[in-house]
Structures are given as structure tokens and as C-alpha cells.
Amino acid sequence: MHQGVHSPHGRPDGPSQGRAVPDRRLLFGVQLDAVCMEQAVDRCREAMLTGKPLLIGVVNAAKIVNMQRDPQLQEAVLDCDMVLADGQSVVWASKLLRRPLPERVAGIDLFEQLLDMAHRESRSVYLLGAKPQVLAALVRQIVTRWPGLRIAGSQHGYYAEAQVEDVAAQISASGADMLFLGMASPRKEIFLKRFRHELGVPILHGVGGSFDVMAGLTKRAPRSWQRLGLEWAYRLLQEPGRMWKRYLVTNTAFVALTLREALRPAGALSPTPPAAPPPRTPA
């Protein structure tokens, strides 16, 4: 299995080595790509043309907080080839810390852009994740919005862990150009880190709860709420009993992390992301 040679930023180098390195911002120990949506889509198109896998990672406030205490999640995000600011709060923090990102590139918006590309350019997609009924609804929505788009295969996310290698083999055999994972963190990141070089898929994008939104199970916040960075509040209104504690904890922790970064002396800023501590082994 080809592992590639990794750059100092934890990104694999390959045939494109020697080209200008994409502009990045070191925030919270992660090198985030300072790109707009159009640039992110262009990098995906290049990956399809070259056949070199592009592993896409997205981070929001909650994921950044969880990375501080989950070494596996941290390592999987650092292994991504392109890491995007999925949350508006991350973009605001980047400006406060004087390492500005140009805009939010939401994972669900990139998902839709890539489906557009697949439809226009006769590319195929594989869908992995969600409950069987949600996945079926998602497929119906996709074939309605993008008639003729080729779905190389699909697999719900409720398979046994013992089946994970079979699932990876099915994806590899499908010949898909794009793989979208509708799984929660850190499961999707760990799956992609483990199998990225075995799948043979040029574009690998973990889209989390986007399957539920596109399938019509969950309603996305209006654009006005998105611009104000209040998608989390909109979701809280939909599921207050389940979400209030999560958002209270993660939002407070993210503000604390941002303040700590802002107060850190400039000389203390490491030029590369800190290495994740080794995972703890069971006693």
C-alpha cells in the first residue's frame, strides 16, 4: 500500500511536489487552508484529473475543542490534505488572531458543489453513512436534483465494525470518483485515515450530518442565520433537549481556546502542528 512521503505540515507530497504550497493558517494546532469555495472546488477537480487522492477535512468550533482531548481525531485531521473552516466561528477566530481565513467553506456546501461537478462532468459518487432509510431518502433527493448523476454505490453507516474492511473493499471495487461519508466524528475521520490509500477514490469528503439535511430529515438554518454564525442556535431550537449541553460546553471551551491563542506570545507559536500524544491502551 502506497503511503506517500509526508510534508512537514502532515500533508503527503506526490507528483505535484515542487509547486507553490497552498496558503495556510496555523490555528489551534491545525494548518487550515486559506481558500474560498471556488479554490476548494478547483483543488478537487485537479485531484480527479491527476488521480491523486485528496482527503478533505473540515473543522468547526466543536471539532477543534474535541481534538484537544481526542488524539485519534486530532491525528486524523492533521493527516488531511485540505482542511477547511466549516464553522463561521473559526473564521472569526482567525481574524481575531490575525491569521485570517478568506471565508467559511461549509462541508455541506462543498458537498453540493461536488455533486454539481459530478453531474456536469459525468463523474460517479459513493455514499457511505446514515441510517438505511435516511440513505435511501438521500439517494432519491440526489437523483431528483441531479438526474443522471452516477451513483457508483451506497452503504448505510450501521454496519458492524468487523465489516469495515469489506465496506472499504466495496468502495474500492465501485470505481467511484468521489466518496462522501455521512458519519459523525471521529468515526469518519478514522475511517478515511485508515483506508484512504486503499480506496482508489480521488476525492474523499466526510460530510457528517449533511446526509440528514439533504435527505430532508433535518432542516438547515436560513442563510441569514448562517451569515451570523448562528447555525448552532438554529439546531439548538430544533433539538434543545439533546443539544443544549453540547453547545454550552463546546462553545465556552472554544472561546477559552481562542483567548488563550490570542494571549500566547508570538515567539511561542510553533511553526508546525503539535504531535498528537499516543492513544491510551486499555488497562
Tab-separated table of C-alpha atoms in Angstrom:
chain	number	residue	atom	x	y	z
A	1	MET	CA	0.000	0.000	0.000
A	2	HIS	CA	1.409	3.351	-1.019
A	3	GLN	CA	1.795	5.688	1.948
A	4	GLY	CA	3.477	8.643	0.282
A	5	VAL	CA	6.075	10.989	1.675
A	6	HIS	CA	4.691	13.448	4.181
A	7	SER	CA	5.451	17.117	4.258
A	8	PRO	CA	6.359	18.986	7.460
A	9	HIS	CA	2.708	20.007	7.762
A	10	GLY	CA	1.473	16.420	7.800
A	11	ARG	CA	0.339	16.557	4.159
A	12	PRO	CA	1.537	13.869	1.722
A	13	ASP	CA	3.718	15.091	-1.103
A	14	GLY	CA	3.350	13.489	-4.515
A	15	PRO	CA	3.570	14.245	-8.214
A	16	SER	CA	2.768	17.908	-7.592
A	17	GLN	CA	5.755	18.346	-5.272
A	18	GLY	CA	7.676	21.474	-6.176
A	19	ARG	CA	4.588	23.575	-6.930
A	20	ALA	CA	3.760	26.503	-4.674
A	21	VAL	CA	2.367	25.255	-1.359
A	22	PRO	CA	-1.235	26.419	-0.832
A	23	ASP	CA	-1.591	29.308	1.610
A	24	ARG	CA	-2.340	28.024	5.106
A	25	ARG	CA	-3.011	29.420	8.553
A	26	LEU	CA	-1.877	27.702	11.745
A	27	LEU	CA	-4.815	27.853	14.139
A	28	PHE	CA	-5.281	25.765	17.260
A	29	GLY	CA	-2.518	23.398	16.137
A	30	VAL	CA	-4.077	22.782	12.707
A	31	GLN	CA	-2.920	24.049	9.330
A	32	LEU	CA	-6.128	25.367	7.731
A	33	ASP	CA	-6.181	26.090	4.019
A	34	ALA	CA	-6.878	29.763	3.323
A	35	VAL	CA	-9.139	29.172	0.334
A	36	CYS	CA	-12.554	30.258	-0.845
A	37	MET	CA	-15.166	27.807	-2.132
A	38	GLU	CA	-14.092	28.228	-5.753
A	39	GLN	CA	-10.471	27.415	-4.904
A	40	ALA	CA	-11.505	24.366	-2.870
A	41	VAL	CA	-13.556	23.056	-5.810
A	42	ASP	CA	-10.627	23.687	-8.170
A	43	ARG	CA	-8.365	21.562	-5.960
A	44	CYS	CA	-10.941	18.778	-6.058
A	45	ARG	CA	-11.097	18.955	-9.848
A	46	GLU	CA	-7.300	18.745	-10.006
A	47	ALA	CA	-7.365	15.649	-7.802
A	48	MET	CA	-9.752	13.931	-10.206
A	49	LEU	CA	-7.580	14.848	-13.178
A	50	THR	CA	-4.367	13.593	-11.574
A	51	GLY	CA	-5.907	10.626	-9.754
A	52	LYS	CA	-4.053	11.584	-6.587
A	53	PRO	CA	-6.363	11.206	-3.549
A	54	LEU	CA	-7.449	14.449	-1.898
A	55	LEU	CA	-8.560	13.853	1.678
A	56	ILE	CA	-10.718	16.772	2.797
A	57	GLY	CA	-11.120	17.721	6.433
A	58	VAL	CA	-13.485	20.317	7.861
A	59	VAL	CA	-13.354	21.851	11.330
A	60	ASN	CA	-15.795	23.866	13.381
A	61	ALA	CA	-15.655	25.055	16.981
A	62	ALA	CA	-16.871	21.723	18.385
A	63	LYS	CA	-14.369	19.649	16.444
A	64	ILE	CA	-11.461	21.891	17.409
A	65	VAL	CA	-12.436	21.522	21.064
A	66	ASN	CA	-12.807	17.747	20.735
A	67	MET	CA	-9.407	17.477	19.027
A	68	GLN	CA	-7.760	18.803	22.183
A	69	ARG	CA	-8.869	15.720	24.100
A	70	ASP	CA	-9.119	13.079	21.373
A	71	PRO	CA	-5.685	12.109	19.973
A	72	GLN	CA	-7.181	9.866	17.282
A	73	LEU	CA	-9.385	12.660	15.970
A	74	GLN	CA	-6.507	15.127	16.080
A	75	GLU	CA	-4.196	12.796	14.188
A	76	ALA	CA	-6.841	12.058	11.554
A	77	VAL	CA	-7.499	15.767	10.906
A	78	LEU	CA	-3.778	16.531	10.703
A	79	ASP	CA	-3.475	13.791	8.078
A	80	CYS	CA	-5.913	15.547	5.717
A	81	ASP	CA	-4.655	17.135	2.502
A	82	MET	CA	-7.023	20.102	2.677
A	83	VAL	CA	-8.556	21.354	5.939
A	84	LEU	CA	-11.387	23.875	5.665
A	85	ALA	CA	-13.135	26.175	8.127
A	86	ASP	CA	-16.601	24.645	8.275
A	87	GLY	CA	-17.746	26.969	11.076
A	88	GLN	CA	-18.128	30.746	10.927
A	89	SER	CA	-16.712	30.972	14.455
A	90	VAL	CA	-13.408	29.542	13.164
A	91	VAL	CA	-13.241	32.290	10.517
A	92	TRP	CA	-13.951	34.953	13.147
A	93	ALA	CA	-11.265	33.487	15.410
A	94	SER	CA	-8.761	33.522	12.533
A	95	LYS	CA	-9.333	37.261	12.054
A	96	LEU	CA	-9.076	37.965	15.776
A	97	LEU	CA	-5.790	36.045	15.866
A	98	ARG	CA	-4.501	37.940	12.799
A	99	ARG	CA	-4.233	34.786	10.726
A	100	PRO	CA	-7.310	35.479	8.598
A	101	LEU	CA	-9.121	32.922	6.501
A	102	PRO	CA	-10.935	34.358	3.455
A	103	GLU	CA	-14.319	32.768	4.141
A	104	ARG	CA	-16.218	29.879	5.594
A	105	VAL	CA	-16.253	26.805	3.344
A	106	ALA	CA	-19.026	24.688	4.817
A	107	GLY	CA	-18.772	20.951	4.302
A	108	ILE	CA	-22.386	20.673	3.142
A	109	ASP	CA	-21.916	23.478	0.599
A	110	LEU	CA	-18.801	21.801	-0.781
A	111	PHE	CA	-20.773	18.532	-0.908
A	112	GLU	CA	-23.369	20.182	-3.138
A	113	GLN	CA	-20.724	21.835	-5.308
A	114	LEU	CA	-19.036	18.469	-5.844
A	115	LEU	CA	-22.344	16.818	-6.741
A	116	ASP	CA	-22.811	19.594	-9.299
A	117	MET	CA	-19.355	18.835	-10.686
A	118	ALA	CA	-20.025	15.105	-10.798
A	119	HIS	CA	-23.257	15.738	-12.689
A	120	ARG	CA	-21.691	18.121	-15.219
A	121	GLU	CA	-18.548	16.094	-15.805
A	122	SER	CA	-20.030	12.567	-15.728
A	123	ARG	CA	-18.246	11.535	-12.554
A	124	SER	CA	-19.509	8.902	-10.134
A	125	VAL	CA	-20.053	9.102	-6.380
A	126	TYR	CA	-20.242	6.654	-3.485
A	127	LEU	CA	-22.357	7.413	-0.400
A	128	LEU	CA	-21.421	5.911	2.961
A	129	GLY	CA	-23.226	6.539	6.216
A	130	ALA	CA	-26.537	7.361	7.957
A	131	LYS	CA	-29.421	5.028	8.711
A	132	PRO	CA	-30.744	2.869	5.839
A	133	GLN	CA	-33.948	4.908	5.477
A	134	VAL	CA	-32.042	8.216	5.533
A	135	LEU	CA	-29.595	6.947	2.924
A	136	ALA	CA	-32.477	5.840	0.695
A	137	ALA	CA	-34.091	9.285	1.016
A	138	LEU	CA	-30.764	10.930	0.193
A	139	VAL	CA	-30.391	8.856	-2.974
A	140	ARG	CA	-33.899	9.881	-4.039
A	141	GLN	CA	-33.092	13.550	-3.476
A	142	ILE	CA	-29.844	13.313	-5.433
A	143	VAL	CA	-31.355	11.611	-8.478
A	144	THR	CA	-34.163	14.204	-8.425
A	145	ARG	CA	-31.876	17.252	-8.178
A	146	TRP	CA	-29.125	15.857	-10.406
A	147	PRO	CA	-30.868	13.485	-12.860
A	148	GLY	CA	-28.451	11.123	-14.490
A	149	LEU	CA	-25.736	11.567	-11.860
A	150	ARG	CA	-23.949	8.244	-11.479
A	151	ILE	CA	-24.112	6.709	-8.012
A	152	ALA	CA	-21.446	4.017	-8.026
A	153	GLY	CA	-22.684	2.553	-4.766
A	154	SER	CA	-24.027	3.262	-1.301
A	155	GLN	CA	-23.785	1.708	2.150
A	156	HIS	CA	-25.528	2.739	5.361
A	157	GLY	CA	-23.371	3.510	8.362
A	158	TYR	CA	-24.819	0.942	10.741
A	159	TYR	CA	-22.553	-1.941	9.826
A	160	ALA	CA	-20.606	-3.993	12.383
A	161	GLU	CA	-17.004	-2.988	12.988
A	162	ALA	CA	-15.953	-6.442	11.794
A	163	GLN	CA	-17.325	-5.491	8.352
A	164	VAL	CA	-15.261	-2.326	7.940
A	165	GLU	CA	-12.674	-3.923	5.631
A	166	ASP	CA	-15.448	-5.380	3.441
A	167	VAL	CA	-17.036	-1.929	3.194
A	168	ALA	CA	-13.694	-0.429	2.150
A	169	ALA	CA	-13.270	-3.190	-0.457
A	170	GLN	CA	-16.745	-2.463	-1.878
A	171	ILE	CA	-15.884	1.220	-2.246
A	172	SER	CA	-12.606	0.370	-3.957
A	173	ALA	CA	-14.361	-2.015	-6.371
A	174	SER	CA	-17.002	0.601	-7.241
A	175	GLY	CA	-14.542	2.785	-9.165
A	176	ALA	CA	-16.138	5.927	-7.710
A	177	ASP	CA	-14.559	9.321	-8.334
A	178	MET	CA	-15.872	10.789	-5.086
A	179	LEU	CA	-16.632	9.314	-1.673
A	180	PHE	CA	-18.912	11.125	0.765
A	181	LEU	CA	-19.186	9.927	4.364
A	182	GLY	CA	-22.265	10.867	6.352
A	183	MET	CA	-20.862	9.777	9.706
A	184	ALA	CA	-20.157	11.526	12.975
A	185	SER	CA	-16.693	12.493	14.166
A	186	PRO	CA	-14.311	10.884	14.889
A	187	ARG	CA	-15.585	7.780	13.090
A	188	LYS	CA	-15.473	9.249	9.597
A	189	GLU	CA	-12.007	10.761	10.097
A	190	ILE	CA	-10.611	7.497	11.430
A	191	PHE	CA	-12.126	5.510	8.539
A	192	LEU	CA	-10.619	7.857	5.957
A	193	LYS	CA	-7.215	7.924	7.608
A	194	ARG	CA	-7.133	4.131	7.742
A	195	PHE	CA	-8.291	3.376	4.192
A	196	ARG	CA	-7.536	6.451	2.088
A	197	HIS	CA	-4.732	4.799	0.115
A	198	GLU	CA	-6.668	1.548	-0.421
A	199	LEU	CA	-9.892	3.029	-1.762
A	200	GLY	CA	-8.575	4.397	-5.050
A	201	VAL	CA	-11.031	7.312	-4.874
A	202	PRO	CA	-9.666	10.744	-5.866
A	203	ILE	CA	-11.952	12.851	-3.630
A	204	LEU	CA	-12.664	11.812	-0.041
A	205	HIS	CA	-15.007	14.087	1.903
A	206	GLY	CA	-16.514	13.446	5.323
A	207	VAL	CA	-19.767	15.429	5.362
A	208	GLY	CA	-21.150	14.421	8.766
A	209	GLY	CA	-24.795	15.358	9.223
A	210	SER	CA	-25.158	16.650	5.642
A	211	PHE	CA	-26.871	13.402	4.643
A	212	ASP	CA	-29.671	14.125	7.138
A	213	VAL	CA	-30.050	17.686	5.849
A	214	MET	CA	-30.071	16.812	2.158
A	215	ALA	CA	-32.430	13.886	2.785
A	216	GLY	CA	-34.885	16.297	4.420
A	217	LEU	CA	-34.633	14.833	7.917
A	218	THR	CA	-33.009	17.925	9.434
A	219	LYS	CA	-33.714	21.500	8.382
A	220	ARG	CA	-30.712	23.733	7.786
A	221	ALA	CA	-30.599	27.237	9.207
A	222	PRO	CA	-31.640	30.096	6.881
A	223	ARG	CA	-28.827	31.975	5.131
A	224	SER	CA	-29.259	34.958	7.445
A	225	TRP	CA	-28.570	32.744	10.474
A	226	GLN	CA	-25.595	31.180	8.697
A	227	ARG	CA	-24.051	34.602	7.977
A	228	LEU	CA	-24.367	35.492	11.660
A	229	GLY	CA	-22.691	32.219	12.691
A	230	LEU	CA	-25.872	31.017	14.395
A	231	GLU	CA	-26.435	27.641	12.738
A	232	TRP	CA	-25.705	26.035	16.098
A	233	ALA	CA	-28.506	28.113	17.691
A	234	TYR	CA	-30.934	27.095	14.952
A	235	ARG	CA	-30.143	23.441	15.564
A	236	LEU	CA	-30.484	24.005	19.314
A	237	LEU	CA	-34.011	25.299	18.722
A	238	GLN	CA	-34.811	22.094	16.820
A	239	GLU	CA	-33.304	19.715	19.406
A	240	PRO	CA	-32.993	21.618	22.711
A	241	GLY	CA	-33.065	18.586	24.976
A	242	ARG	CA	-30.215	16.855	23.179
A	243	MET	CA	-28.049	19.767	22.096
A	244	TRP	CA	-28.038	22.404	24.874
A	245	LYS	CA	-25.313	20.823	26.998
A	246	ARG	CA	-23.093	20.030	23.999
A	247	TYR	CA	-23.199	23.595	22.698
A	248	LEU	CA	-22.788	25.143	26.149
A	249	VAL	CA	-19.641	23.111	26.770
A	250	THR	CA	-18.048	23.314	23.320
A	251	ASN	CA	-18.829	26.989	22.652
A	252	THR	CA	-17.448	28.027	26.034
A	253	ALA	CA	-14.356	25.882	25.527
A	254	PHE	CA	-13.783	27.337	22.045
A	255	VAL	CA	-13.933	30.904	23.346
A	256	ALA	CA	-11.383	29.935	26.012
A	257	LEU	CA	-9.105	28.347	23.391
A	258	THR	CA	-9.302	31.471	21.227
A	259	LEU	CA	-8.433	33.739	24.142
A	260	ARG	CA	-5.506	31.500	25.057
A	261	GLU	CA	-4.223	31.665	21.466
A	262	ALA	CA	-4.623	35.447	21.436
A	263	LEU	CA	-2.642	35.857	24.665
A	264	ARG	CA	0.135	33.472	23.658
A	265	PRO	CA	3.433	35.283	22.986
A	266	ALA	CA	4.312	35.406	19.282
A	267	GLY	CA	7.575	33.554	19.900
A	268	ALA	CA	5.678	30.658	21.450
A	269	LEU	CA	3.786	29.924	18.259
A	270	SER	CA	5.037	26.628	16.854
A	271	PRO	CA	5.578	26.616	13.065
A	272	THR	CA	4.079	23.147	12.738
A	273	PRO	CA	1.102	21.451	14.414
A	274	PRO	CA	1.938	19.749	17.708
A	275	ALA	CA	2.216	15.973	17.551
A	276	ALA	CA	-0.762	14.170	18.986
A	277	PRO	CA	0.011	12.114	22.101
A	278	PRO	CA	-0.112	8.339	21.586
A	279	PRO	CA	-3.538	6.801	22.199
A	280	ARG	CA	-4.030	5.244	25.577
A	281	THR	CA	-4.072	1.456	25.638
A	282	PRO	CA	-6.703	-0.366	27.685
A	283	ALA	CA	-5.573	-1.441	31.137
